[in-house]
Amino acid sequence: RAKQEGRDTLRFFNPEMQAVVDAHARLEARMHEALEANAFRLFFQPQVNRRGVVIGAEALLRWPLDGGAMVSPAEFIPLAEDTGHIVRLGLWVLRTACAQLARWQMNERTRHLKIAVNVSARQFHQPDFVASVKDTVRAAAIDPGRLELELTESAILSDVDETIRRMNELRALGIRFALDDFGTGYSSLSYLKRLPFDQLKIDQSFVRDMAEDESSEAIVLAILSLSHALGLEVVAEGVEMPEQRDFLRQHGCDAYQGYLFGKPLPMEAWGDFLEMI
Ligand code: C2E
Ligand code: MG
Ligand code: MG
Ligand code: MG
């Protein structure tokens, strides 16, 4: 809707705005081609527990270009959401992650690992979202308890009751839910009590600023105690330094994700990664 209006009013834009619109249009066309050509890749970033043992991975989308460069998800996910491409792309991510879980499940050494998949608001609110997740899990024959779906506050805010209904339908299968980027949105704490999340992820901005900035440290401590009071597991994102891990661990953080433990890796590299640790 807003998009169509935008198209009709392009002639009122100034040249700089026009350039941005053109760049977006080109990116959108290339995204369409990339979808058709199956050119997206899924990387996996390790998550570890308090003892540093790998417990699973977050699946992160990558768009490699011909020269070897990657378009950042920060750039193309919002565009994929605006254009609706996210629905197809999101389903591909889910299928690919479930296929990987099925492979891990066949091996004694890796069968305990879980995979977290990011789900965008627009994808989550598709009428057939719950059915498509159920179908995907069934087709891959995976243990649904190893699949975790990450939602952000923007997914929840549009319709809390419907969000709860959908989450409960999938939780009944054993699928777990994480609230991603916690602390960056606007959702009130009362939602947290009502929504059936299993896990909160502390946004990396707070972890990064913890040491220099007292209010970030206070926010991290508040998230940890609040989550534990509500019976939620806490994962810290963006852990890059041992001091950050130590501080978080000292205050009860359950799991950790960040360059300190591993960058997002293509699945081909995971065999070696698991050997190494
Ligand atoms: P996110 O879900 O919060 O993912 C964590 C981001 O933090 C990832 O960025 C990851 O590479 C980055 N990261 C992890 N550890 C560190 C660290 O120690 N230092 C720093 N500086 N960064 C770290 P990435 O892969 O660029 O993804 C950005 C965002 O794009 C994700 O944030 C997520 O919101 C979105 N995204 C990625 N893949 C998907 C997908 O398959 N579907 C959807 N809907 N969104 C996705
Ligand atoms: Mg995430
Ligand atoms: Mg996050
Ligand atoms: Mg983030």
Coordinates of C-alpha atoms and ligand atoms in Angstrom, one line a residue:
R1 CA 0.0 0.0 0.0
A2 CA 2.5 2.6 1.2
K3 CA 4.8 1.2 -1.5
Q4 CA 2.3 1.8 -4.3
E5 CA 1.6 5.3 -3.1
G6 CA 5.4 5.8 -3.1
R7 CA 5.6 4.8 -6.7
D8 CA 3.0 7.3 -7.8
T9 CA 4.6 10.2 -6.0
L10 CA 8.2 9.5 -7.1
R11 CA 8.3 12.7 -9.1
F12 CA 8.0 14.8 -5.9
F13 CA 11.2 13.3 -4.5
N14 CA 14.4 15.2 -4.7
P15 CA 17.4 13.7 -6.6
E16 CA 19.0 12.2 -3.4
M17 CA 15.8 10.6 -2.4
Q18 CA 15.4 9.3 -6.0
A19 CA 18.9 7.8 -5.8
V20 CA 17.9 5.9 -2.6
V21 CA 14.7 4.7 -4.2
D22 CA 16.6 3.5 -7.3
A23 CA 19.2 1.7 -5.2
H24 CA 16.4 -0.1 -3.4
A25 CA 14.7 -1.0 -6.6
R26 CA 17.9 -2.5 -7.9
L27 CA 18.5 -4.4 -4.7
E28 CA 15.0 -5.7 -4.8
A29 CA 15.4 -6.9 -8.4
R30 CA 18.6 -8.7 -7.4
M31 CA 17.0 -10.2 -4.4
H32 CA 14.3 -11.6 -6.6
E33 CA 17.0 -13.1 -8.9
A34 CA 18.9 -14.5 -5.9
L35 CA 15.8 -16.2 -4.6
E36 CA 15.2 -17.8 -8.0
A37 CA 18.8 -18.9 -8.3
N38 CA 18.9 -20.3 -4.8
A39 CA 21.9 -18.0 -4.1
F40 CA 21.3 -17.4 -0.4
R41 CA 23.4 -19.2 2.2
L42 CA 22.7 -20.1 5.8
F43 CA 25.5 -19.6 8.3
F44 CA 25.5 -21.0 11.9
Q45 CA 26.9 -19.2 14.9
P46 CA 27.7 -21.3 18.0
Q47 CA 26.0 -20.8 21.3
V48 CA 27.7 -22.1 24.5
N49 CA 26.6 -22.8 28.0
R50 CA 28.2 -21.6 31.3
R51 CA 31.0 -24.1 31.0
G52 CA 31.8 -23.1 27.4
V53 CA 30.3 -26.3 25.9
V54 CA 28.5 -25.8 22.5
I55 CA 24.8 -26.3 22.9
G56 CA 23.6 -25.2 19.5
A57 CA 23.7 -22.5 16.9
E58 CA 21.8 -19.5 15.6
A59 CA 21.1 -19.7 11.8
L60 CA 22.0 -16.4 10.1
L61 CA 21.2 -15.7 6.5
R62 CA 23.9 -14.6 4.1
W63 CA 23.7 -13.2 0.6
P64 CA 27.0 -13.8 -1.2
L65 CA 27.7 -11.7 -4.3
D66 CA 29.8 -12.8 -7.3
G67 CA 33.0 -11.1 -6.1
G68 CA 32.8 -12.9 -2.7
A69 CA 31.4 -10.0 -0.8
M70 CA 28.2 -10.4 1.3
V71 CA 25.2 -8.2 1.5
S72 CA 24.5 -7.7 5.2
P73 CA 21.2 -9.0 6.5
A74 CA 20.9 -5.6 8.3
E75 CA 20.5 -4.2 4.7
F76 CA 18.4 -6.8 3.0
I77 CA 16.2 -8.2 5.7
P78 CA 14.2 -4.9 6.1
L79 CA 13.9 -4.8 2.3
A80 CA 12.7 -8.4 2.2
E81 CA 10.1 -7.5 4.8
D82 CA 8.9 -4.5 2.9
T83 CA 8.6 -6.4 -0.4
G84 CA 7.2 -9.6 1.1
H85 CA 10.2 -11.6 -0.2
I86 CA 10.8 -12.5 3.5
V87 CA 8.0 -15.0 3.4
R88 CA 9.7 -17.2 0.8
L89 CA 13.1 -16.5 2.2
G90 CA 12.0 -17.3 5.7
L91 CA 10.5 -20.6 4.7
W92 CA 13.8 -21.5 2.9
V93 CA 15.7 -20.6 6.1
L94 CA 13.4 -22.8 8.2
R95 CA 13.7 -25.8 5.8
T96 CA 17.5 -25.5 5.6
A97 CA 17.8 -25.2 9.4
C98 CA 15.5 -28.2 9.9
A99 CA 17.5 -30.3 7.3
Q100 CA 20.7 -29.5 9.3
L101 CA 19.0 -30.5 12.5
A102 CA 18.0 -33.8 10.9
R103 CA 21.7 -34.4 10.0
W104 CA 22.9 -33.5 13.5
Q105 CA 20.2 -35.8 14.9
M106 CA 21.7 -38.8 13.1
N107 CA 25.1 -38.4 14.8
E108 CA 25.6 -39.4 18.5
R109 CA 28.0 -36.5 18.9
T110 CA 25.7 -33.8 17.6
R111 CA 22.2 -35.0 18.4
H112 CA 21.9 -32.7 21.5
L113 CA 22.5 -29.5 19.5
K114 CA 19.6 -27.1 18.8
I115 CA 19.2 -24.5 16.1
A116 CA 17.6 -21.1 16.6
V117 CA 15.9 -19.5 13.6
N118 CA 15.0 -15.8 13.2
V119 CA 11.4 -15.2 12.2
S120 CA 10.4 -11.8 11.0
A121 CA 7.1 -10.1 12.1
R122 CA 5.7 -10.3 8.6
Q123 CA 6.5 -14.0 8.3
F124 CA 5.1 -14.8 11.7
H125 CA 1.8 -13.2 10.9
Q126 CA 1.2 -15.0 7.6
P127 CA -2.1 -16.9 7.9
D128 CA -0.4 -20.2 7.2
F129 CA 2.7 -19.6 9.4
V130 CA 1.9 -22.2 12.0
A131 CA 0.9 -24.8 9.4
S132 CA 4.1 -24.2 7.4
V133 CA 6.3 -24.7 10.5
K134 CA 4.4 -27.9 11.4
D135 CA 4.8 -29.2 7.9
T136 CA 8.5 -28.4 7.8
V137 CA 9.2 -30.0 11.1
R138 CA 7.2 -33.1 10.1
A139 CA 8.8 -33.4 6.7
A140 CA 12.3 -33.1 8.1
A141 CA 11.5 -35.7 10.9
I142 CA 13.3 -33.6 13.5
D143 CA 12.8 -33.5 17.2
P144 CA 10.8 -30.2 17.5
G145 CA 12.4 -29.6 21.0
R146 CA 15.7 -28.8 19.1
L147 CA 14.1 -26.0 17.2
E148 CA 13.9 -22.5 18.6
L149 CA 12.2 -19.6 17.0
E150 CA 13.5 -16.1 17.6
L151 CA 10.9 -13.3 17.6
T152 CA 11.5 -9.6 18.1
E153 CA 9.3 -7.2 20.0
S154 CA 8.0 -5.9 16.7
A155 CA 6.4 -9.3 15.9
I156 CA 4.5 -9.3 19.2
L157 CA 3.3 -5.8 19.3
S158 CA 0.9 -6.0 16.4
D159 CA -1.5 -8.5 18.0
V160 CA -0.6 -9.9 21.4
D161 CA -3.5 -12.3 21.7
E162 CA -2.9 -13.8 18.3
T163 CA 0.8 -14.0 19.0
I164 CA 0.2 -16.0 22.2
R165 CA -2.2 -18.3 20.3
R166 CA 0.3 -19.0 17.6
M167 CA 3.2 -19.5 20.0
N168 CA 1.2 -21.9 22.1
E169 CA 0.2 -24.0 19.1
L170 CA 3.8 -24.5 18.2
R171 CA 5.0 -24.9 21.8
A172 CA 2.5 -27.8 22.1
L173 CA 4.8 -29.6 19.6
G174 CA 7.8 -28.8 21.8
I175 CA 9.2 -25.9 19.7
R176 CA 10.8 -23.3 21.9
F177 CA 10.6 -19.5 21.6
A178 CA 13.3 -16.8 22.2
L179 CA 12.7 -13.1 22.5
D180 CA 15.5 -11.5 20.4
D181 CA 17.3 -8.2 20.9
F182 CA 15.6 -7.8 24.2
G183 CA 15.8 -4.2 25.6
T184 CA 15.9 -2.4 22.3
G185 CA 12.1 -2.4 21.7
Y186 CA 9.2 -0.8 23.4
S187 CA 7.3 -3.7 24.8
S188 CA 6.1 -3.4 28.3
L189 CA 7.2 -5.8 31.0
S190 CA 3.6 -7.0 31.5
Y191 CA 3.8 -8.6 28.0
L192 CA 6.7 -10.6 29.1
K193 CA 4.6 -12.2 31.8
R194 CA 1.8 -13.1 29.4
L195 CA 3.9 -14.3 26.4
P196 CA 5.1 -17.9 26.6
F197 CA 8.8 -17.4 25.9
D198 CA 11.4 -19.8 27.0
Q199 CA 14.4 -17.6 26.5
L200 CA 15.4 -13.9 26.3
K201 CA 18.4 -12.7 24.3
I202 CA 20.1 -9.6 25.7
D203 CA 20.9 -7.4 22.8
Q204 CA 24.5 -7.0 21.9
S205 CA 24.5 -3.2 22.3
F206 CA 24.1 -3.7 26.1
V207 CA 26.8 -6.3 26.3
R208 CA 29.2 -4.1 24.3
D209 CA 28.6 -1.0 26.4
M210 CA 28.5 -2.8 29.8
A211 CA 32.0 -2.0 30.9
E212 CA 32.1 1.7 30.0
D213 CA 28.5 2.6 30.7
E214 CA 26.8 2.1 34.0
S215 CA 23.3 2.2 32.7
S216 CA 24.0 -0.6 30.2
E217 CA 25.4 -2.6 33.1
A218 CA 22.3 -1.9 35.1
I219 CA 20.1 -2.9 32.2
V220 CA 22.0 -6.2 31.8
L221 CA 21.7 -7.0 35.6
A222 CA 18.0 -6.0 35.5
I223 CA 17.3 -8.3 32.5
L224 CA 19.1 -11.2 34.2
S225 CA 17.2 -10.9 37.5
L226 CA 13.9 -10.3 35.8
S227 CA 14.3 -13.2 33.5
H228 CA 15.2 -15.6 36.2
A229 CA 12.3 -14.4 38.3
L230 CA 10.0 -15.2 35.4
G231 CA 11.7 -18.6 34.8
L232 CA 13.3 -17.6 31.5
E233 CA 16.6 -18.7 30.3
V234 CA 19.0 -15.8 29.3
V235 CA 21.4 -15.8 26.3
A236 CA 23.8 -12.9 25.9
E237 CA 24.6 -11.8 22.4
G238 CA 27.7 -10.2 21.1
V239 CA 30.1 -11.5 23.7
E240 CA 33.6 -10.6 22.4
M241 CA 35.8 -10.4 25.5
P242 CA 36.5 -12.8 28.3
E243 CA 35.7 -10.0 30.8
Q244 CA 32.2 -9.8 29.4
R245 CA 31.6 -13.5 29.7
D246 CA 33.0 -13.5 33.3
F247 CA 30.7 -10.7 34.4
L248 CA 27.7 -12.2 32.8
R249 CA 28.5 -15.6 34.2
Q250 CA 29.0 -14.2 37.6
H251 CA 25.5 -12.8 37.4
G252 CA 23.8 -16.0 36.3
C253 CA 23.7 -15.7 32.5
D254 CA 22.8 -19.2 31.1
A255 CA 24.2 -19.1 27.6
Y256 CA 26.5 -17.0 25.4
Q257 CA 26.9 -16.1 21.8
G258 CA 29.6 -14.0 20.2
Y259 CA 32.9 -13.8 18.4
L260 CA 34.7 -14.9 21.6
F261 CA 33.2 -18.4 21.0
G262 CA 32.8 -18.3 17.3
K263 CA 31.7 -16.3 14.3
P264 CA 28.9 -17.4 12.1
L265 CA 30.2 -20.3 10.0
P266 CA 29.1 -22.0 6.8
M267 CA 28.0 -25.6 7.7
E268 CA 31.0 -27.0 5.8
A269 CA 33.2 -25.5 8.5
W270 CA 31.2 -26.9 11.4
G271 CA 32.7 -30.4 11.3
D272 CA 36.2 -28.9 11.9
F273 CA 34.8 -26.5 14.5
L274 CA 33.3 -29.4 16.5
E275 CA 36.5 -31.4 16.2
M276 CA 38.5 -28.4 17.5
I277 CA 36.6 -27.7 20.7
Ligands
C2E1 P1 20.3 -11.1 15.4 O1 19.2 -12.2 15.2 O2 20.3 -10.4 16.6 O3 21.6 -11.9 15.1 C1 22.8 -11.6 15.8 C2 23.7 -10.7 15.0 O4 24.9 -10.4 15.8 C3 24.3 -11.4 13.8 O5 24.4 -10.4 12.8 C4 25.6 -11.9 14.2 O6 26.6 -12.1 13.2 C5 26.0 -10.7 15.1 N1 27.0 -11.1 16.1 C6 27.1 -12.2 16.8 N2 28.2 -12.2 17.6 C7 28.7 -11.0 17.5 C8 29.8 -10.4 18.2 O7 30.5 -10.9 19.0 N3 30.1 -9.1 17.7 C9 29.4 -8.5 16.8 N4 29.7 -7.2 16.5 N5 28.4 -9.0 16.2 C10 28.0 -10.3 16.5 P2 24.0 -10.7 11.2 O8 24.3 -12.1 10.9 O9 24.6 -9.6 10.4 O10 22.4 -10.5 11.3 C11 21.8 -9.3 11.6 C12 20.3 -9.4 11.8 O11 19.7 -9.8 10.6 C13 20.0 -10.5 12.8 O12 20.2 -10.1 14.2 C14 18.5 -10.8 12.5 O13 17.7 -9.8 13.1 C15 18.5 -10.6 11.0 N6 18.6 -11.9 10.4 C16 19.7 -12.7 10.1 N7 19.3 -13.9 9.5 C17 17.9 -13.8 9.4 C18 16.9 -14.8 8.9 O14 17.2 -15.9 8.5 N8 15.6 -14.3 9.0 C19 15.3 -13.1 9.6 N9 14.0 -12.8 9.6 N10 16.2 -12.3 10.0 C20 17.5 -12.6 10.0
MG2 MG 18.5 -13.6 16.3
MG3 MG 19.7 -10.5 18.4
MG4 MG 20.3 -7.9 16.6

